[in-house]
Amino acid sequence: MRTLSIANQKGGCGKTTTAVNLAAALAQTGHKAILIDLDPQGHATLAFGYAPDRLERTIYDSLRDSRISLSDVLQFTNVKGLALAPSNILLSGLETDMAFFQGRESLLSDCLRSLGEAYDVCIIDCSPSLNVLTLNALVASSDVVIPVQTHYYALEGLRQLLETIDVVNERFNPALQIAGVLLTFVEDRTRLSRDVQQQMKDFFGSLVFETVIHRNIRLAEAPSAGQSCMTYDPHSKGAQEYRRLAREIGYEIRTRTAQESIIHI
Ligand code: ADP
Ligand code: MG
């Protein structure tokens, strides 16, 4: 199973929108997918129509108690082939609950291991901070997708994220790779947006995904209907662009997996 964290400690850059729609797009193209809401705000949970404070079990239970398997907390979504591990505000207590627990950075990877080969891909929606939750996400992941909002301060804060990825690489998870930087809220007409796109390409080179996500109102509306944009308005520009991203990521992952299996032979 490939596990992709959608991470950037900056709030409002499109993490949840990317996690929800990428997971839905991957499921719709035949991957057995699981979406993990690893943000105590529960936005990805809300996006699929669940009220976070009314859930009996969430990802928090599974992270805290090794007797509760991840499959026990999963919920259905209205997208065939996509399961959701929901969250709510209780998840914010994990940091203090586990303050003295050795191995607290690998609670999520232990949970995911218990799933075996039941899923092809797992998408993790990270919280807007570099805390123990995001550390758990990175330790459990094969890839990071970094959504970056195209505005003047886009590069700010990214250095800290890249340093964290380096530390995770060195200390916990040498397999972690940056799948790519995803430009979000793009507006072709504005010079600012074009400048920032160029700046990102100069800085990250080929790590910038060819697919960009334009500002699109349908993406912002879909959560209020308790749906991903893939079902809310499949023909919208937002849905099309996330399908394109799923193809780009799917292709890259297949190529890399093929290369790895050649190397292992
Ligand atoms: P994050 O999870 O990084 O905080 P969100 O995905 O929740 O960011 O996005 C922040 C807000 O912007 C949300 O209200 C969301 O619906 C909206 N949004 C996200 N991406 C787009 C987009 N491409 N076009 C228009 N609105 C968007
Ligand atoms: Mg979010």
Tab-separated table of C-alpha atoms and ligand atoms in Angstrom:
chain	number	residue	atom	x	y	z
A	1	MET	CA	0.000	0.000	0.000
A	2	ARG	CA	1.207	3.496	-0.858
A	3	THR	CA	0.562	6.069	1.843
A	4	LEU	CA	0.485	9.743	0.935
A	5	SER	CA	0.496	12.514	3.526
A	6	ILE	CA	-0.992	15.821	2.444
A	7	ALA	CA	1.088	18.166	4.559
A	8	ASN	CA	1.912	21.824	5.057
A	9	GLN	CA	1.737	23.439	8.473
A	10	LYS	CA	0.173	26.487	6.897
A	11	GLY	CA	-3.605	26.542	7.322
A	12	GLY	CA	-5.923	27.177	4.385
A	13	CYS	CA	-3.558	26.094	1.607
A	14	GLY	CA	-5.863	23.334	0.348
A	15	LYS	CA	-4.730	20.253	2.306
A	16	THR	CA	-8.183	18.951	3.179
A	17	THR	CA	-9.624	19.771	-0.254
A	18	THR	CA	-6.711	17.899	-1.828
A	19	ALA	CA	-6.943	14.923	0.542
A	20	VAL	CA	-10.698	14.505	0.077
A	21	ASN	CA	-10.765	14.908	-3.698
A	22	LEU	CA	-7.574	13.006	-4.440
A	23	ALA	CA	-8.791	10.089	-2.304
A	24	ALA	CA	-12.174	10.147	-4.076
A	25	ALA	CA	-10.546	10.384	-7.516
A	26	LEU	CA	-8.209	7.468	-6.768
A	27	ALA	CA	-11.128	5.366	-5.525
A	28	GLN	CA	-13.162	6.198	-8.613
A	29	THR	CA	-10.337	4.993	-10.820
A	30	GLY	CA	-10.385	1.571	-9.211
A	31	HIS	CA	-7.970	1.890	-6.285
A	32	LYS	CA	-9.124	0.590	-2.924
A	33	ALA	CA	-8.555	3.754	-0.929
A	34	ILE	CA	-8.628	4.891	2.655
A	35	LEU	CA	-8.696	8.505	3.815
A	36	ILE	CA	-7.375	9.252	7.288
A	37	ASP	CA	-8.487	12.463	8.919
A	38	LEU	CA	-5.515	13.327	11.130
A	39	ASP	CA	-6.688	16.821	12.001
A	40	PRO	CA	-8.616	17.317	15.276
A	41	GLN	CA	-10.727	19.923	13.441
A	42	GLY	CA	-12.326	17.015	11.569
A	43	HIS	CA	-12.700	18.875	8.282
A	44	ALA	CA	-12.245	15.779	6.110
A	45	THR	CA	-14.798	14.008	8.328
A	46	LEU	CA	-17.264	16.881	7.825
A	47	ALA	CA	-16.560	16.862	4.108
A	48	PHE	CA	-18.143	13.400	3.916
A	49	GLY	CA	-21.181	14.443	5.897
A	50	TYR	CA	-20.251	13.085	9.331
A	51	ALA	CA	-20.675	15.251	12.436
A	52	PRO	CA	-17.309	14.852	14.211
A	53	ASP	CA	-18.737	15.194	17.750
A	54	ARG	CA	-21.362	12.494	17.185
A	55	LEU	CA	-18.979	9.726	16.232
A	56	GLU	CA	-18.657	6.755	18.546
A	57	ARG	CA	-15.202	5.862	17.378
A	58	THR	CA	-12.520	7.810	15.617
A	59	ILE	CA	-8.904	7.414	14.573
A	60	TYR	CA	-8.001	8.618	18.079
A	61	ASP	CA	-9.309	5.379	19.630
A	62	SER	CA	-7.244	3.286	17.306
A	63	LEU	CA	-4.078	5.338	17.884
A	64	ARG	CA	-4.444	5.238	21.660
A	65	ASP	CA	-5.490	1.646	22.125
A	66	SER	CA	-3.727	-1.066	20.166
A	67	ARG	CA	-6.697	-3.419	20.773
A	68	ILE	CA	-8.903	-1.207	18.576
A	69	SER	CA	-7.910	-1.861	15.001
A	70	LEU	CA	-8.131	0.763	12.311
A	71	SER	CA	-10.780	-1.273	10.501
A	72	ASP	CA	-13.020	-0.909	13.609
A	73	VAL	CA	-13.163	2.875	13.223
A	74	LEU	CA	-13.681	3.059	9.457
A	75	GLN	CA	-16.819	4.636	8.015
A	76	PHE	CA	-18.341	4.320	4.571
A	77	THR	CA	-18.352	7.231	2.184
A	78	ASN	CA	-20.613	7.840	-0.798
A	79	VAL	CA	-17.663	7.050	-3.067
A	80	LYS	CA	-17.382	3.365	-3.919
A	81	GLY	CA	-14.064	1.935	-2.755
A	82	LEU	CA	-13.263	4.798	-0.352
A	83	ALA	CA	-13.298	4.318	3.437
A	84	LEU	CA	-12.834	7.123	5.961
A	85	ALA	CA	-11.054	7.044	9.310
A	86	PRO	CA	-12.782	10.042	10.928
A	87	SER	CA	-11.521	12.352	13.646
A	88	ASN	CA	-12.750	14.904	16.102
A	89	ILE	CA	-11.387	17.262	18.739
A	90	LEU	CA	-10.361	14.398	21.052
A	91	LEU	CA	-7.458	13.751	18.706
A	92	SER	CA	-5.814	16.940	19.965
A	93	GLY	CA	-5.238	15.146	23.291
A	94	LEU	CA	-2.946	12.544	21.747
A	95	GLU	CA	0.167	14.657	22.204
A	96	THR	CA	-0.242	14.898	25.999
A	97	ASP	CA	-1.718	11.389	26.406
A	98	MET	CA	1.332	9.880	24.792
A	99	ALA	CA	3.941	12.352	26.086
A	100	PHE	CA	5.932	9.615	27.849
A	101	PHE	CA	5.127	6.757	25.519
A	102	GLN	CA	8.159	5.485	23.710
A	103	GLY	CA	7.413	4.970	20.046
A	104	ARG	CA	4.664	7.576	20.009
A	105	GLU	CA	5.772	8.712	16.559
A	106	SER	CA	4.897	5.331	15.015
A	107	LEU	CA	1.391	4.789	16.384
A	108	LEU	CA	-0.174	5.426	12.968
A	109	SER	CA	2.230	3.187	11.064
A	110	ASP	CA	1.410	0.392	13.535
A	111	CYS	CA	-2.314	0.955	12.893
A	112	LEU	CA	-1.823	0.906	9.116
A	113	ARG	CA	0.210	-2.285	9.287
A	114	SER	CA	-2.772	-4.028	10.852
A	115	LEU	CA	-4.734	-3.436	7.627
A	116	GLY	CA	-2.451	-5.756	5.679
A	117	GLU	CA	-3.042	-5.621	1.937
A	118	ALA	CA	-6.724	-4.680	2.089
A	119	TYR	CA	-6.116	-1.236	0.514
A	120	ASP	CA	-4.041	0.022	-2.410
A	121	VAL	CA	-3.607	3.595	-1.270
A	122	CYS	CA	-3.983	5.616	1.907
A	123	ILE	CA	-4.306	9.408	1.965
A	124	ILE	CA	-3.656	11.274	5.217
A	125	ASP	CA	-5.080	14.759	5.775
A	126	CYS	CA	-2.617	16.441	8.150
A	127	SER	CA	-3.301	19.166	10.704
A	128	PRO	CA	-1.871	22.657	10.220
A	129	SER	CA	1.123	22.186	12.532
A	130	LEU	CA	4.289	20.162	12.795
A	131	ASN	CA	3.168	18.291	15.903
A	132	VAL	CA	3.186	14.640	16.930
A	133	LEU	CA	0.196	13.977	14.645
A	134	THR	CA	1.998	15.226	11.546
A	135	LEU	CA	5.101	13.350	12.665
A	136	ASN	CA	2.993	10.167	12.833
A	137	ALA	CA	1.699	10.858	9.326
A	138	LEU	CA	5.193	11.328	7.884
A	139	VAL	CA	6.598	8.284	9.665
A	140	ALA	CA	3.764	6.175	8.218
A	141	SER	CA	4.039	7.524	4.651
A	142	SER	CA	5.816	6.587	1.478
A	143	ASP	CA	5.120	10.024	-0.028
A	144	VAL	CA	4.309	13.609	0.894
A	145	VAL	CA	2.202	15.883	-1.265
A	146	ILE	CA	2.736	19.544	-0.354
A	147	PRO	CA	-0.110	21.854	-1.368
A	148	VAL	CA	1.084	25.439	-1.713
A	149	GLN	CA	-1.252	28.365	-2.113
A	150	THR	CA	-0.013	30.691	-4.824
A	151	HIS	CA	0.445	33.931	-2.917
A	152	TYR	CA	3.400	36.072	-1.885
A	153	TYR	CA	4.299	34.205	1.273
A	154	ALA	CA	4.105	30.819	-0.411
A	155	LEU	CA	7.711	29.822	0.289
A	156	GLU	CA	7.602	30.944	3.894
A	157	GLY	CA	7.375	28.048	6.322
A	158	LEU	CA	8.231	25.487	3.649
A	159	ARG	CA	11.823	25.332	4.847
A	160	GLN	CA	10.615	24.111	8.233
A	161	LEU	CA	8.503	21.426	6.583
A	162	LEU	CA	11.419	20.304	4.401
A	163	GLU	CA	13.656	20.118	7.484
A	164	THR	CA	11.065	17.993	9.260
A	165	ILE	CA	10.908	15.659	6.253
A	166	ASP	CA	14.734	15.390	6.395
A	167	VAL	CA	14.639	14.493	10.099
A	168	VAL	CA	11.960	11.855	9.482
A	169	ASN	CA	14.086	10.488	6.621
A	170	GLU	CA	17.153	10.220	8.812
A	171	ARG	CA	15.638	9.003	12.044
A	172	PHE	CA	12.429	7.135	11.359
A	173	ASN	CA	11.541	6.514	7.737
A	174	PRO	CA	14.222	6.496	5.020
A	175	ALA	CA	11.598	5.557	2.418
A	176	LEU	CA	9.710	8.859	2.715
A	177	GLN	CA	9.781	10.884	-0.514
A	178	ILE	CA	8.274	14.130	-1.682
A	179	ALA	CA	5.751	13.088	-4.348
A	180	GLY	CA	5.406	16.698	-5.375
A	181	VAL	CA	4.459	20.269	-4.669
A	182	LEU	CA	0.898	21.075	-5.690
A	183	LEU	CA	0.037	24.648	-6.595
A	184	THR	CA	-3.444	25.540	-5.368
A	185	PHE	CA	-5.754	28.557	-5.728
A	186	VAL	CA	-4.082	29.306	-9.063
A	187	GLU	CA	-5.467	32.219	-11.076
A	188	ASP	CA	-4.014	32.407	-14.557
A	189	ARG	CA	-5.120	35.994	-15.095
A	190	THR	CA	-3.197	37.512	-12.214
A	191	ARG	CA	0.455	38.347	-12.521
A	192	LEU	CA	0.983	37.445	-8.850
A	193	SER	CA	-0.194	33.891	-9.401
A	194	ARG	CA	2.040	33.500	-12.471
A	195	ASP	CA	5.047	34.926	-10.581
A	196	VAL	CA	4.565	32.568	-7.661
A	197	GLN	CA	4.190	29.585	-10.025
A	198	GLN	CA	7.518	30.515	-11.620
A	199	GLN	CA	9.149	31.021	-8.213
A	200	MET	CA	8.035	27.525	-7.156
A	201	LYS	CA	9.379	25.990	-10.364
A	202	ASP	CA	12.725	27.768	-9.834
A	203	PHE	CA	12.912	26.478	-6.262
A	204	PHE	CA	11.491	22.955	-6.563
A	205	GLY	CA	12.162	22.184	-10.246
A	206	SER	CA	10.541	18.977	-11.448
A	207	LEU	CA	9.053	18.363	-8.004
A	208	VAL	CA	6.237	20.753	-8.897
A	209	PHE	CA	3.299	18.717	-10.227
A	210	GLU	CA	2.337	19.503	-13.809
A	211	THR	CA	-1.252	19.550	-12.624
A	212	VAL	CA	-2.236	22.750	-10.850
A	213	ILE	CA	-5.488	23.410	-9.002
A	214	HIS	CA	-7.245	26.600	-9.986
A	215	ARG	CA	-9.434	28.578	-7.664
A	216	ASN	CA	-12.839	26.974	-8.189
A	217	ILE	CA	-15.983	27.721	-6.217
A	218	ARG	CA	-17.376	24.187	-6.640
A	219	LEU	CA	-14.450	22.829	-4.585
A	220	ALA	CA	-15.394	25.194	-1.759
A	221	GLU	CA	-19.111	24.369	-1.984
A	222	ALA	CA	-18.866	20.570	-2.051
A	223	PRO	CA	-18.156	20.083	1.711
A	224	SER	CA	-21.381	21.866	2.644
A	225	ALA	CA	-23.209	19.123	0.728
A	226	GLY	CA	-21.226	16.470	2.639
A	227	GLN	CA	-19.552	15.306	-0.568
A	228	SER	CA	-16.298	15.418	-2.432
A	229	CYS	CA	-16.377	17.474	-5.609
A	230	MET	CA	-16.028	14.199	-7.534
A	231	THR	CA	-19.695	13.441	-6.862
A	232	TYR	CA	-20.960	16.970	-6.107
A	233	ASP	CA	-20.005	18.289	-9.536
A	234	PRO	CA	-17.906	15.766	-11.482
A	235	HIS	CA	-17.688	18.052	-14.521
A	236	SER	CA	-16.420	21.101	-12.646
A	237	LYS	CA	-12.921	22.330	-13.323
A	238	GLY	CA	-11.964	21.437	-9.735
A	239	ALA	CA	-13.077	17.808	-10.112
A	240	GLN	CA	-11.293	17.525	-13.467
A	241	GLU	CA	-8.065	18.883	-12.043
A	242	TYR	CA	-8.083	16.520	-9.065
A	243	ARG	CA	-8.720	13.609	-11.451
A	244	ARG	CA	-5.697	14.762	-13.432
A	245	LEU	CA	-3.645	14.902	-10.239
A	246	ALA	CA	-4.753	11.357	-9.356
A	247	ARG	CA	-3.565	10.209	-12.786
A	248	GLU	CA	-0.243	12.032	-12.410
A	249	ILE	CA	0.363	10.583	-8.947
A	250	GLY	CA	-0.928	7.146	-9.940
A	251	TYR	CA	1.410	7.054	-12.913
A	252	GLU	CA	4.391	8.187	-10.870
A	253	ILE	CA	3.709	5.651	-8.138
A	254	ARG	CA	3.275	2.792	-10.617
A	255	THR	CA	6.532	3.708	-12.350
A	256	ARG	CA	8.383	3.941	-9.076
A	257	THR	CA	6.938	0.673	-7.786
A	258	ALA	CA	7.972	-1.026	-11.021
A	259	GLN	CA	11.498	0.379	-10.694
A	260	GLU	CA	11.708	-0.749	-7.086
A	261	SER	CA	10.659	-4.270	-7.942
A	262	ILE	CA	13.310	-4.359	-10.649
A	263	ILE	CA	15.911	-3.180	-8.142
A	264	HIS	CA	14.812	-5.820	-5.646
A	265	ILE	CA	15.090	-8.691	-8.128
B	1	ADP	P1	-6.395	23.386	4.689
B	1	ADP	O1	-6.883	22.003	4.920
B	1	ADP	O2	-4.971	23.451	4.211
B	1	ADP	O3	-6.611	24.270	5.873
B	1	ADP	P2	-8.695	23.663	2.931
B	1	ADP	O4	-8.612	22.573	1.926
B	1	ADP	O5	-9.641	23.452	4.079
B	1	ADP	O6	-7.243	24.022	3.483
B	1	ADP	O7	-9.057	25.007	2.148
B	1	ADP	C1	-9.306	26.222	2.817
B	1	ADP	C2	-10.615	26.838	2.283
B	1	ADP	O8	-10.471	27.136	0.914
B	1	ADP	C3	-11.797	25.897	2.390
B	1	ADP	O9	-12.944	26.656	2.668
B	1	ADP	C4	-11.897	25.270	1.009
B	1	ADP	O10	-13.208	24.876	0.689
B	1	ADP	C5	-11.403	26.390	0.130
B	1	ADP	N1	-10.675	25.904	-1.058
B	1	ADP	C6	-9.687	24.977	-1.091
B	1	ADP	N2	-9.197	24.829	-2.338
B	1	ADP	C7	-9.895	25.692	-3.116
B	1	ADP	C8	-9.863	26.023	-4.521
B	1	ADP	N3	-9.000	25.440	-5.373
B	1	ADP	N4	-10.730	26.973	-4.959
B	1	ADP	C9	-11.599	27.580	-4.114
B	1	ADP	N5	-11.683	27.310	-2.816
B	1	ADP	C10	-10.842	26.378	-2.301
B	2	MG	MG	-7.559	21.055	6.680
